[in-house]
Amino acid sequence: MAAASPVLQAVHHVALICSDYQTSRNFYVNVLGLVVVAENYRAARDSWKLDLALPDGSQLELFSFPNPPARPSRPEACGLRHLAFVVRDLDAYVVWLESNGVAVEAIRVDEFTHKRFTFFQDPDGLPLELYELPE
């Protein structure tokens, strides 16, 4: 009889590499509203590491490195496709993003869950999704 597999509990963090640290820091902190947990410069790598928290305890790690290669996007490459965030009020968040100069796609409805969602991009073109889960 095979043993039961161990269970993953949650996503702890997602790591992102940015091309312009200050622009991406401003976007994730001041536009998206993530909370800074720690910010460290790693001189040996000429790299910043910014730990950001969401209200549920999950985190984003934002890294900078000298001359990172561009992210393959279209046609879509294998690997991480996009990062999705839960919001309670999609319309309000879209208005907030647009008032901060962020282009947002039209709101759509998931054909299977019937939940509303939309996409936008971070300063490096990483696709980000807002997925509405009202309280």
PDB file of C-alpha atoms in Angstrom:
ATOM      1  CA  MET A   1       0.000   0.000   0.000  1.00  0.00           C
ATOM      2  CA  ALA A   2       1.424   3.372  -1.022  1.00  0.00           C
ATOM      3  CA  ALA A   3       1.923   6.051   1.594  1.00  0.00           C
ATOM      4  CA  ALA A   4      -0.198   9.193   1.332  1.00  0.00           C
ATOM      5  CA  SER A   5       1.598  12.079  -0.312  1.00  0.00           C
ATOM      6  CA  PRO A   6       2.487  15.111   1.814  1.00  0.00           C
ATOM      7  CA  VAL A   7       0.169  18.108   1.464  1.00  0.00           C
ATOM      8  CA  LEU A   8       1.201  21.560   0.287  1.00  0.00           C
ATOM      9  CA  GLN A   9      -0.317  24.125   2.632  1.00  0.00           C
ATOM     10  CA  ALA A  10      -0.184  27.427   0.738  1.00  0.00           C
ATOM     11  CA  VAL A  11       1.887  29.552  -1.602  1.00  0.00           C
ATOM     12  CA  HIS A  12       4.487  31.274   0.570  1.00  0.00           C
ATOM     13  CA  HIS A  13       5.886  33.684  -2.012  1.00  0.00           C
ATOM     14  CA  VAL A  14       6.314  34.428  -5.668  1.00  0.00           C
ATOM     15  CA  ALA A  15       9.648  35.842  -6.851  1.00  0.00           C
ATOM     16  CA  LEU A  16       9.779  38.488  -9.572  1.00  0.00           C
ATOM     17  CA  ILE A  17      12.783  40.016 -11.314  1.00  0.00           C
ATOM     18  CA  CYS A  18      12.409  43.600 -12.482  1.00  0.00           C
ATOM     19  CA  SER A  19      14.409  45.695 -14.933  1.00  0.00           C
ATOM     20  CA  ASP A  20      14.038  49.028 -13.052  1.00  0.00           C
ATOM     21  CA  TYR A  21      13.974  48.563  -9.289  1.00  0.00           C
ATOM     22  CA  GLN A  22      12.626  51.987  -8.285  1.00  0.00           C
ATOM     23  CA  THR A  23       9.841  51.917 -10.895  1.00  0.00           C
ATOM     24  CA  SER A  24       8.753  48.419  -9.895  1.00  0.00           C
ATOM     25  CA  ARG A  25       9.065  49.201  -6.177  1.00  0.00           C
ATOM     26  CA  ASN A  26       6.791  52.215  -6.628  1.00  0.00           C
ATOM     27  CA  PHE A  27       4.285  50.142  -8.641  1.00  0.00           C
ATOM     28  CA  TYR A  28       4.007  47.255  -6.175  1.00  0.00           C
ATOM     29  CA  VAL A  29       4.094  49.421  -3.018  1.00  0.00           C
ATOM     30  CA  ASN A  30       2.326  52.653  -3.967  1.00  0.00           C
ATOM     31  CA  VAL A  31      -0.029  51.518  -6.730  1.00  0.00           C
ATOM     32  CA  LEU A  32      -0.857  47.925  -5.737  1.00  0.00           C
ATOM     33  CA  GLY A  33      -0.540  48.669  -2.012  1.00  0.00           C
ATOM     34  CA  LEU A  34       1.642  45.765  -0.914  1.00  0.00           C
ATOM     35  CA  VAL A  35       3.365  46.168   2.466  1.00  0.00           C
ATOM     36  CA  VAL A  36       7.167  46.248   2.704  1.00  0.00           C
ATOM     37  CA  VAL A  37       8.389  43.487   5.029  1.00  0.00           C
ATOM     38  CA  ALA A  38      12.110  43.867   4.332  1.00  0.00           C
ATOM     39  CA  GLU A  39      14.337  45.635   1.822  1.00  0.00           C
ATOM     40  CA  ASN A  40      17.972  44.682   1.360  1.00  0.00           C
ATOM     41  CA  TYR A  41      20.726  45.605  -1.048  1.00  0.00           C
ATOM     42  CA  ARG A  42      23.056  42.708  -1.831  1.00  0.00           C
ATOM     43  CA  ALA A  43      26.306  44.377  -2.933  1.00  0.00           C
ATOM     44  CA  ALA A  44      27.989  41.157  -4.069  1.00  0.00           C
ATOM     45  CA  ARG A  45      25.194  40.688  -6.636  1.00  0.00           C
ATOM     46  CA  ASP A  46      24.484  44.391  -7.275  1.00  0.00           C
ATOM     47  CA  SER A  47      20.914  43.389  -6.477  1.00  0.00           C
ATOM     48  CA  TRP A  48      17.986  44.607  -4.410  1.00  0.00           C
ATOM     49  CA  LYS A  49      15.614  42.158  -2.687  1.00  0.00           C
ATOM     50  CA  LEU A  50      12.301  43.588  -1.561  1.00  0.00           C
ATOM     51  CA  ASP A  51       9.932  41.377   0.443  1.00  0.00           C
ATOM     52  CA  LEU A  52       6.297  42.458   0.100  1.00  0.00           C
ATOM     53  CA  ALA A  53       3.256  41.091   1.962  1.00  0.00           C
ATOM     54  CA  LEU A  54      -0.397  40.704   1.078  1.00  0.00           C
ATOM     55  CA  PRO A  55      -3.109  40.728   3.768  1.00  0.00           C
ATOM     56  CA  ASP A  56      -3.398  36.904   3.758  1.00  0.00           C
ATOM     57  CA  GLY A  57       0.303  36.535   4.631  1.00  0.00           C
ATOM     58  CA  SER A  58       1.494  35.513   1.177  1.00  0.00           C
ATOM     59  CA  GLN A  59       4.460  37.425  -0.167  1.00  0.00           C
ATOM     60  CA  LEU A  60       6.119  38.706  -3.320  1.00  0.00           C
ATOM     61  CA  GLU A  61       9.884  38.897  -3.527  1.00  0.00           C
ATOM     62  CA  LEU A  62      10.997  41.631  -5.915  1.00  0.00           C
ATOM     63  CA  PHE A  63      14.559  41.291  -7.168  1.00  0.00           C
ATOM     64  CA  SER A  64      16.714  43.520  -9.323  1.00  0.00           C
ATOM     65  CA  PHE A  65      19.733  42.239 -11.227  1.00  0.00           C
ATOM     66  CA  PRO A  66      21.961  44.011 -13.732  1.00  0.00           C
ATOM     67  CA  ASN A  67      20.669  43.513 -17.295  1.00  0.00           C
ATOM     68  CA  PRO A  68      18.093  40.740 -16.820  1.00  0.00           C
ATOM     69  CA  PRO A  69      16.839  39.194 -20.075  1.00  0.00           C
ATOM     70  CA  ALA A  70      13.392  40.215 -21.287  1.00  0.00           C
ATOM     71  CA  ARG A  71      10.449  37.994 -20.373  1.00  0.00           C
ATOM     72  CA  PRO A  72       9.220  35.889 -23.298  1.00  0.00           C
ATOM     73  CA  SER A  73       5.547  36.688 -23.702  1.00  0.00           C
ATOM     74  CA  ARG A  74       4.010  36.348 -27.109  1.00  0.00           C
ATOM     75  CA  PRO A  75       3.605  33.701 -28.167  1.00  0.00           C
ATOM     76  CA  GLU A  76       3.278  32.597 -24.580  1.00  0.00           C
ATOM     77  CA  ALA A  77       6.287  30.687 -23.315  1.00  0.00           C
ATOM     78  CA  CYS A  78       6.172  27.693 -20.988  1.00  0.00           C
ATOM     79  CA  GLY A  79       6.292  28.504 -17.304  1.00  0.00           C
ATOM     80  CA  LEU A  80       4.495  31.040 -15.183  1.00  0.00           C
ATOM     81  CA  ARG A  81       1.702  32.552 -17.258  1.00  0.00           C
ATOM     82  CA  HIS A  82       0.437  35.262 -14.932  1.00  0.00           C
ATOM     83  CA  LEU A  83      -0.017  36.181 -11.280  1.00  0.00           C
ATOM     84  CA  ALA A  84      -3.581  36.642  -9.977  1.00  0.00           C
ATOM     85  CA  PHE A  85      -4.683  38.747  -7.002  1.00  0.00           C
ATOM     86  CA  VAL A  86      -8.013  38.500  -5.183  1.00  0.00           C
ATOM     87  CA  VAL A  87      -9.996  41.733  -4.849  1.00  0.00           C
ATOM     88  CA  ARG A  88     -13.351  42.294  -3.160  1.00  0.00           C
ATOM     89  CA  ASP A  89     -14.516  45.133  -5.468  1.00  0.00           C
ATOM     90  CA  LEU A  90     -13.167  44.776  -8.991  1.00  0.00           C
ATOM     91  CA  ASP A  91     -14.718  48.000 -10.290  1.00  0.00           C
ATOM     92  CA  ALA A  92     -13.151  50.114  -7.535  1.00  0.00           C
ATOM     93  CA  TYR A  93      -9.730  48.555  -8.072  1.00  0.00           C
ATOM     94  CA  VAL A  94      -9.905  49.121 -11.833  1.00  0.00           C
ATOM     95  CA  VAL A  95     -10.734  52.790 -11.237  1.00  0.00           C
ATOM     96  CA  TRP A  96      -7.774  53.026  -8.819  1.00  0.00           C
ATOM     97  CA  LEU A  97      -5.354  51.455 -11.309  1.00  0.00           C
ATOM     98  CA  GLU A  98      -6.532  53.647 -14.176  1.00  0.00           C
ATOM     99  CA  SER A  99      -6.242  56.773 -12.003  1.00  0.00           C
ATOM    100  CA  ASN A 100      -2.601  55.757 -11.490  1.00  0.00           C
ATOM    101  CA  GLY A 101      -1.966  55.480 -15.229  1.00  0.00           C
ATOM    102  CA  VAL A 102      -2.216  51.681 -15.443  1.00  0.00           C
ATOM    103  CA  ALA A 103      -3.955  50.333 -18.558  1.00  0.00           C
ATOM    104  CA  VAL A 104      -6.524  47.675 -17.648  1.00  0.00           C
ATOM    105  CA  GLU A 105      -8.250  45.262 -20.036  1.00  0.00           C
ATOM    106  CA  ALA A 106     -12.029  45.053 -20.191  1.00  0.00           C
ATOM    107  CA  ILE A 107     -13.623  43.115 -17.345  1.00  0.00           C
ATOM    108  CA  ARG A 108     -14.591  39.580 -18.329  1.00  0.00           C
ATOM    109  CA  VAL A 109     -16.524  36.757 -16.676  1.00  0.00           C
ATOM    110  CA  ASP A 110     -14.938  33.321 -16.222  1.00  0.00           C
ATOM    111  CA  GLU A 111     -17.035  30.843 -18.203  1.00  0.00           C
ATOM    112  CA  PHE A 112     -16.711  28.144 -15.550  1.00  0.00           C
ATOM    113  CA  THR A 113     -16.776  29.986 -12.197  1.00  0.00           C
ATOM    114  CA  HIS A 114     -18.876  32.946 -13.387  1.00  0.00           C
ATOM    115  CA  LYS A 115     -16.529  35.262 -11.447  1.00  0.00           C
ATOM    116  CA  ARG A 116     -15.385  38.599 -12.854  1.00  0.00           C
ATOM    117  CA  PHE A 117     -11.722  39.241 -13.670  1.00  0.00           C
ATOM    118  CA  THR A 118      -9.411  41.473 -15.660  1.00  0.00           C
ATOM    119  CA  PHE A 119      -5.751  41.757 -16.616  1.00  0.00           C
ATOM    120  CA  PHE A 120      -3.140  44.505 -16.506  1.00  0.00           C
ATOM    121  CA  GLN A 121       0.668  44.564 -16.600  1.00  0.00           C
ATOM    122  CA  ASP A 122       3.439  45.534 -14.233  1.00  0.00           C
ATOM    123  CA  PRO A 123       6.193  47.918 -15.452  1.00  0.00           C
ATOM    124  CA  ASP A 124       8.066  44.987 -17.075  1.00  0.00           C
ATOM    125  CA  GLY A 125       5.016  43.642 -18.894  1.00  0.00           C
ATOM    126  CA  LEU A 126       4.306  40.775 -16.463  1.00  0.00           C
ATOM    127  CA  PRO A 127       0.627  39.888 -16.851  1.00  0.00           C
ATOM    128  CA  LEU A 128      -1.269  40.429 -13.600  1.00  0.00           C
ATOM    129  CA  GLU A 129      -4.872  39.432 -12.992  1.00  0.00           C
ATOM    130  CA  LEU A 130      -7.489  40.792 -10.615  1.00  0.00           C
ATOM    131  CA  TYR A 131     -10.002  38.105  -9.659  1.00  0.00           C
ATOM    132  CA  GLU A 132     -13.115  39.287  -7.835  1.00  0.00           C
ATOM    133  CA  LEU A 133     -14.271  37.334  -4.794  1.00  0.00           C
ATOM    134  CA  PRO A 134     -16.816  39.550  -3.026  1.00  0.00           C
ATOM    135  CA  GLU A 135     -17.200  39.001   0.714  1.00  0.00           C
TER     136      GLU A 135
END
